Coordinates of C-alpha atoms in Angstrom, one line a residue:
X29 CA 27.8 25.2 -15.6
X30 CA 26.1 26.4 -12.4
X31 CA 27.9 27.1 -9.2
X32 CA 26.7 23.8 -7.7
X33 CA 28.2 21.6 -10.5
X34 CA 25.0 21.1 -12.5
X35 CA 25.7 21.6 -16.2
X36 CA 22.9 23.3 -18.2
X37 CA 23.0 23.0 -22.0
X38 CA 20.6 23.9 -24.8
X39 CA 19.5 27.1 -23.1
X40 CA 17.2 27.9 -25.9
X41 CA 14.8 25.4 -24.4
X42 CA 14.8 27.1 -21.0
X43 CA 12.2 29.9 -20.5
X44 CA 13.7 33.3 -20.0
X45 CA 11.7 33.9 -16.8
X46 CA 13.5 33.4 -13.6
X47 CA 12.4 30.6 -11.3
X48 CA 13.2 30.3 -7.6
X49 CA 15.6 27.7 -6.4
X50 CA 15.3 25.9 -3.1
X51 CA 18.8 25.1 -1.7
X52 CA 18.8 22.2 0.8
X53 CA 15.1 21.8 0.6
X54 CA 13.7 18.7 2.4
X55 CA 11.1 16.6 0.7
X56 CA 9.0 17.2 3.9
X57 CA 8.3 20.7 2.6
X58 CA 6.0 19.5 -0.2
X59 CA 4.9 16.0 1.0
X60 CA 1.3 15.4 1.7
X61 CA 0.9 14.8 5.5
X62 CA -0.1 11.1 5.0
X63 CA 2.9 10.5 2.8
X64 CA 5.2 12.5 5.1
X65 CA 4.3 10.5 8.2
X66 CA 4.9 7.2 6.5
X67 CA 8.3 8.3 5.2
X68 CA 9.4 9.8 8.5
X69 CA 8.5 6.6 10.3
X70 CA 10.3 4.4 7.8
X71 CA 13.5 6.6 7.8
X72 CA 13.6 6.2 11.6
X73 CA 13.6 2.4 11.4
X74 CA 17.0 1.0 12.3
X75 CA 18.4 -1.3 9.6
X76 CA 15.6 -0.3 7.1
X77 CA 18.1 0.5 4.3
X78 CA 19.9 -2.8 4.9
X79 CA 16.6 -4.8 4.6
X80 CA 15.8 -3.2 1.3
X81 CA 19.3 -3.8 0.0
X82 CA 18.8 -7.5 0.8
X83 CA 15.4 -7.4 -0.9
X84 CA 17.0 -5.9 -4.0
X85 CA 18.4 -9.3 -4.9
X86 CA 14.8 -10.6 -5.2
X87 CA 13.6 -7.7 -7.3
X88 CA 14.1 -7.5 -11.1
X89 CA 15.8 -4.1 -10.7
X90 CA 18.9 -5.0 -12.6
X91 CA 16.8 -6.6 -15.3
X92 CA 14.8 -3.4 -15.6
X93 CA 17.9 -1.3 -15.9
X94 CA 19.3 -3.5 -18.7
X95 CA 15.9 -3.5 -20.4
X96 CA 15.7 0.3 -20.5
X97 CA 19.4 0.5 -21.6
X98 CA 18.8 -1.9 -24.4
X99 CA 15.3 -1.0 -25.6
X100 CA 14.7 2.6 -24.7
X101 CA 16.5 5.9 -25.4
X102 CA 18.6 7.4 -22.6
X103 CA 18.2 11.1 -22.3
X104 CA 21.4 13.1 -22.6
X105 CA 23.0 16.1 -24.3
X106 CA 22.8 14.1 -27.6
X107 CA 19.4 12.4 -27.2
X108 CA 16.2 14.3 -26.2
X109 CA 18.4 17.2 -25.2
X110 CA 15.5 19.4 -24.3
X111 CA 14.4 16.8 -21.7
X112 CA 17.9 16.6 -20.4
X113 CA 17.9 20.4 -19.9
X114 CA 14.6 20.0 -18.0
X115 CA 15.9 17.2 -15.8
X116 CA 19.1 19.1 -14.9
X117 CA 17.1 22.2 -14.2
X118 CA 14.6 20.3 -12.0
X119 CA 17.5 18.8 -10.0
X120 CA 19.1 22.3 -9.7
X121 CA 15.9 23.9 -8.4
X122 CA 15.2 21.1 -5.8
X123 CA 18.9 20.9 -5.1
X124 CA 19.2 17.1 -5.9
X125 CA 22.9 16.5 -6.1
X126 CA 22.9 13.4 -8.3
X127 CA 20.9 13.7 -11.5
X128 CA 19.1 10.4 -12.0
X129 CA 19.2 8.7 -15.4
X130 CA 16.2 9.2 -17.5
X131 CA 14.8 7.1 -20.4
X132 CA 12.2 7.6 -23.1
X133 CA 10.4 4.4 -24.0
X134 CA 8.1 3.7 -26.9
X135 CA 4.6 3.5 -25.6
X136 CA 1.5 5.5 -26.9
X137 CA 0.1 5.6 -23.4
X138 CA 1.1 8.9 -21.7
X139 CA 2.9 7.8 -18.5
X140 CA 6.0 8.5 -16.4
X141 CA 7.5 6.7 -13.4
X142 CA 10.4 6.8 -11.0
X143 CA 11.6 3.4 -9.8
X144 CA 14.7 1.7 -8.4
X145 CA 16.1 0.6 -5.0
X146 CA 19.8 1.4 -5.3
X147 CA 19.4 4.5 -7.5
X148 CA 16.2 6.0 -8.9
X149 CA 15.5 5.8 -12.7
X150 CA 13.0 8.1 -14.4
X151 CA 11.1 6.7 -17.4
X152 CA 8.7 8.7 -19.6
X153 CA 6.7 7.3 -22.5
X154 CA 6.7 8.7 -26.1
X155 CA 3.0 9.2 -25.6
X156 CA 3.6 11.7 -22.8
X157 CA 6.5 13.5 -24.7
X158 CA 4.2 13.9 -27.7
X159 CA 1.2 15.1 -25.7
X160 CA 2.7 17.8 -23.5
X161 CA 4.2 21.2 -24.4
X162 CA 7.5 22.3 -22.8
X163 CA 6.1 23.9 -19.6
X164 CA 3.7 21.0 -19.0
X165 CA 6.5 18.6 -19.5
X166 CA 8.7 20.6 -17.1
X167 CA 6.1 20.0 -14.4
X168 CA 6.1 16.3 -15.1
X169 CA 9.9 16.1 -14.9
X170 CA 9.7 18.0 -11.6
X171 CA 7.1 15.5 -10.4
X172 CA 9.4 12.6 -11.1
X173 CA 12.4 14.4 -9.5
X174 CA 10.2 15.0 -6.5
X175 CA 9.6 11.2 -6.3
X176 CA 13.4 10.7 -6.4
X177 CA 14.1 13.3 -3.7
X178 CA 11.4 11.8 -1.4
X179 CA 12.7 8.2 -1.9
X180 CA 9.4 7.1 -3.4
X181 CA 11.2 5.1 -6.0
X182 CA 12.1 2.5 -3.4
X183 CA 8.5 1.9 -2.3
X184 CA 7.2 2.1 -5.9
X185 CA 9.5 -0.8 -6.8
X186 CA 8.4 -2.8 -3.8
X187 CA 4.8 -2.2 -4.8
X188 CA 5.4 -3.4 -8.3
X189 CA 7.2 -6.5 -6.9
X190 CA 4.4 -7.3 -4.4
X191 CA 1.7 -6.8 -7.1
X192 CA 3.5 -9.4 -9.2
X193 CA 4.0 -11.7 -6.2
X194 CA 0.3 -11.6 -5.4
X195 CA -0.5 -13.0 -8.9
X196 CA 2.1 -15.8 -8.4
X197 CA 0.8 -16.9 -5.0
X198 CA -2.9 -16.6 -5.8
X199 CA -3.2 -20.4 -5.7
X200 CA -2.1 -20.6 -2.1
X201 CA -5.0 -20.4 0.4
X202 CA -5.0 -17.0 2.1
X203 CA -1.6 -16.2 0.6
X204 CA -3.0 -13.9 -2.0
X205 CA -5.2 -12.2 0.7
X206 CA -2.2 -11.4 2.9
X207 CA -0.2 -10.0 0.1
X208 CA -3.1 -8.0 -1.3
X209 CA -3.8 -6.4 2.1
X210 CA -0.2 -5.1 2.0
X211 CA -0.7 -4.0 -1.6
X212 CA -3.9 -2.1 -0.8
X213 CA -2.1 -0.3 2.0
X214 CA 0.8 0.6 -0.2
X215 CA -1.5 1.8 -2.9
X216 CA -3.3 4.2 -0.5
X217 CA 0.1 5.6 0.6
X218 CA 1.2 5.8 -3.0
X219 CA -1.9 7.8 -4.1
X220 CA -0.9 10.3 -1.4
X221 CA 2.7 10.3 -2.7
X222 CA 1.4 11.3 -6.1
X223 CA -0.1 14.4 -4.6
X224 CA 3.3 15.1 -3.0
X225 CA 5.0 14.7 -6.4
X226 CA 2.5 17.0 -8.0
X227 CA 3.5 19.7 -5.6
X228 CA 7.2 19.1 -6.4
X229 CA 6.3 19.5 -10.0
X230 CA 4.7 22.9 -9.3
X231 CA 7.8 24.0 -7.3
X232 CA 10.0 23.1 -10.3
X233 CA 7.7 24.5 -13.1
X234 CA 6.3 27.4 -11.0
X235 CA 3.4 27.7 -13.4
X236 CA 0.2 26.4 -12.0
X237 CA -1.7 26.8 -15.3
X238 CA 0.8 24.6 -17.0
X239 CA 0.4 21.9 -14.3
X240 CA -3.4 22.1 -14.8
X241 CA -3.1 21.8 -18.5
X242 CA -0.9 18.8 -18.2
X243 CA -3.4 17.0 -16.0
X244 CA -6.2 17.9 -18.4
X245 CA -4.3 16.5 -21.3
X246 CA -3.6 13.3 -19.5
X247 CA -7.4 13.0 -18.9
X248 CA -8.7 14.2 -22.2
X249 CA -5.9 14.2 -24.8
X250 CA -4.3 16.9 -26.8
X251 CA -7.5 19.0 -27.3
X252 CA -6.9 22.1 -25.2
X253 CA -9.1 24.2 -27.4
X254 CA -12.0 21.9 -26.3
X255 CA -11.2 22.0 -22.6
X256 CA -11.4 24.5 -19.8
X257 CA -9.5 24.5 -16.5
X258 CA -12.5 25.9 -14.5
X259 CA -14.9 23.4 -15.9
X260 CA -12.3 20.6 -15.3
X261 CA -12.1 21.6 -11.6
X262 CA -15.9 21.7 -11.4
X263 CA -15.9 18.0 -12.3
X264 CA -13.8 17.4 -9.2
X265 CA -16.2 19.3 -7.1
X266 CA -19.2 17.3 -8.6
X267 CA -17.3 14.1 -8.0
X268 CA -16.7 14.9 -4.4
X269 CA -20.3 16.0 -3.6
X270 CA -22.5 14.2 -6.0
X271 CA -24.7 11.1 -5.6
X272 CA -25.7 9.3 -2.5
X273 CA -24.2 6.6 -0.2
X274 CA -24.2 4.1 -3.0
X275 CA -22.0 6.3 -5.1
X276 CA -19.6 6.8 -2.2
X277 CA -19.1 3.0 -2.0
X278 CA -18.5 2.9 -5.7
X279 CA -15.9 5.6 -5.5
X280 CA -14.0 3.5 -2.9
X281 CA -14.2 0.4 -5.1
X282 CA -13.1 2.4 -8.2
X283 CA -10.0 3.9 -6.5
X284 CA -8.8 0.8 -4.6
X285 CA -6.9 -0.8 -7.5
X286 CA -5.4 2.4 -8.6
X287 CA -1.9 3.7 -7.7
X288 CA -2.8 7.2 -8.7
X289 CA -5.6 9.5 -7.6
X290 CA -8.2 10.4 -10.3
X291 CA -7.0 13.3 -12.5
X292 CA -9.6 15.8 -11.6
X293 CA -9.0 15.1 -7.9
X294 CA -5.2 15.7 -8.4
X295 CA -6.0 19.0 -10.2
X296 CA -8.2 20.2 -7.4
X297 CA -5.7 19.2 -4.7
X298 CA -2.9 20.9 -6.5
X299 CA -4.8 24.1 -7.0
X300 CA -5.7 24.2 -3.3
X301 CA -2.1 23.7 -2.3
X302 CA -0.9 26.3 -4.8
X303 CA -3.2 28.8 -3.1
X304 CA -2.1 27.8 0.5
X305 CA 0.0 29.7 2.9
X306 CA 2.3 26.6 3.1
X307 CA 3.1 27.0 -0.6
X308 CA 3.8 30.7 -0.3
X309 CA 6.1 30.2 2.6
X310 CA 8.2 27.8 0.5
X311 CA 8.4 30.4 -2.3
X312 CA 9.5 32.9 0.3
X313 CA 12.3 30.6 1.4
X314 CA 10.8 29.3 4.6
X315 CA 10.9 25.5 4.4
X316 CA 12.4 22.5 6.3
X317 CA 15.9 21.7 5.3
X318 CA 17.3 18.3 4.4
X319 CA 19.9 18.4 7.2
X320 CA 17.1 18.6 9.7
X321 CA 15.4 15.4 8.5
X322 CA 17.1 13.3 11.2
X323 CA 15.4 15.4 13.9
X324 CA 11.9 15.1 12.4
X325 CA 9.4 13.8 14.9
X326 CA 7.4 10.6 14.0
X327 CA 4.7 11.6 16.5
X328 CA 4.3 15.1 15.1
X329 CA 4.2 13.7 11.6
X330 CA 1.4 11.2 12.5
X331 CA -0.6 13.9 14.2
X332 CA -0.3 16.1 11.1
X333 CA -1.4 13.1 9.0
X334 CA -4.4 12.4 11.3
X335 CA -5.4 16.1 11.3
X336 CA -5.2 16.1 7.5
X337 CA -7.5 13.2 7.1
X338 CA -9.9 14.7 9.7
X339 CA -9.9 18.0 7.9
X340 CA -10.5 16.3 4.5
X341 CA -13.4 14.4 6.1
X342 CA -14.9 17.5 7.7
X343 CA -14.6 19.6 4.5
X344 CA -15.8 16.8 2.1
X345 CA -19.3 16.9 0.8
X346 CA -19.2 13.2 -0.1
X347 CA -22.2 11.5 1.6
X348 CA -20.1 8.7 3.2
X349 CA -17.5 11.2 4.5
X350 CA -20.3 13.3 5.9
X351 CA -21.8 10.2 7.6
X352 CA -18.5 9.4 9.2
X353 CA -18.0 13.0 10.2
X354 CA -21.5 13.0 11.8
X355 CA -20.8 9.8 13.7
X356 CA -17.7 11.4 15.1
X357 CA -19.5 14.5 16.0
X358 CA -22.6 12.8 17.4
X359 CA -25.1 14.2 14.9
X360 CA -28.6 14.2 16.4
X361 CA -30.5 13.4 13.2
X362 CA -28.3 10.5 12.1
X363 CA -31.0 7.9 13.0
X364 CA -33.6 9.8 10.9
X365 CA -31.2 9.9 7.9
X366 CA -30.7 6.2 8.2
X367 CA -34.5 5.6 8.3
X368 CA -34.9 7.6 5.1
X369 CA -32.5 5.3 3.4
X370 CA -29.8 6.1 0.9
X371 CA -31.5 9.2 -0.3
X372 CA -31.2 10.6 3.3
X373 CA -27.5 11.0 2.5
X374 CA -28.1 12.8 -0.8
X375 CA -29.1 16.1 0.8
X376 CA -29.3 17.6 4.3
X377 CA -32.3 16.5 6.4
X378 CA -35.4 18.6 6.2
X379 CA -35.7 21.4 8.8
X380 CA -38.3 21.4 11.5
X381 CA -41.6 22.7 10.2
X382 CA -41.2 21.4 6.7
X383 CA -44.1 19.6 5.1
X384 CA -44.2 15.8 5.7
X385 CA -42.7 13.7 3.1
X386 CA -44.7 11.3 0.9
X387 CA -44.0 8.3 3.1
X388 CA -45.2 10.1 6.3
X389 CA -41.7 10.9 7.6
X390 CA -41.5 14.4 9.0

């Protein structure tokens, strides 16, 4: 048993290499700026916890817990012991005092989630357990523990409830529209929270190649000999920069119904964060502490979020993002690009002195 009370068993499943531990780490250390700003604001709301406690009576949380207890396998020292070791190890590294219950449920679709209002519950599918090797699975368990530490389980549960409610009130005029507007906003936040949890998974596993392999397997199955990390990341770059304005609109429509970012995008975002100074500072022991959360500034968090979105827009090579960036920056040739139509956003406008185009435009 470790000095903080976490019991670790089955040590043959734990790699011999030493991994850093982060005592008292705040979830703000790894949260994506857009995720962090929403969470800081919500935590500042007086009576916020009481409201969600009241809502818990409307949500099928107790039913879900009974369902998992009765029709799934609870991870313990006696069942899926290697997953139990990973779970306790992840909680030890992120200094999460109470180890959340974890269940394995029969489902060939690789998936994992962390839900619950009163207490977080982690659920992984058999498809995921069978797909990933130990180090890849360690990153996933760390991902879900990161959700628990951030309090994402509460909002994920609300999102599931509202999505179900939207279906039930679809017959009411404008009722579905109002609920779906909230659902869309929650999904945008939740996509950012997934990027946060990916970072938590890296802090737990401390093996970026394993994190990349896990994401590749989720996208392409258990065929690592047929896949390549660099080629996989090139797909994300092609997705970001390829096509014209029409493709940009299609990207938005494709991602709107999703609660998770696309897998190649997650891999590229995680690689970028793994190489950042922010990540290195955490590894060096310089990170915000949990006991400082009450002093976190909502204004500062929103400014960081806005700066993050602005930076992503500026750095993106997506045609629509470049258009928005040009509008904000007052690009002089914007009118000419509009006149050239959608293809005007496929590539940079021709430089002065270039030969006239076929339709007479210079």
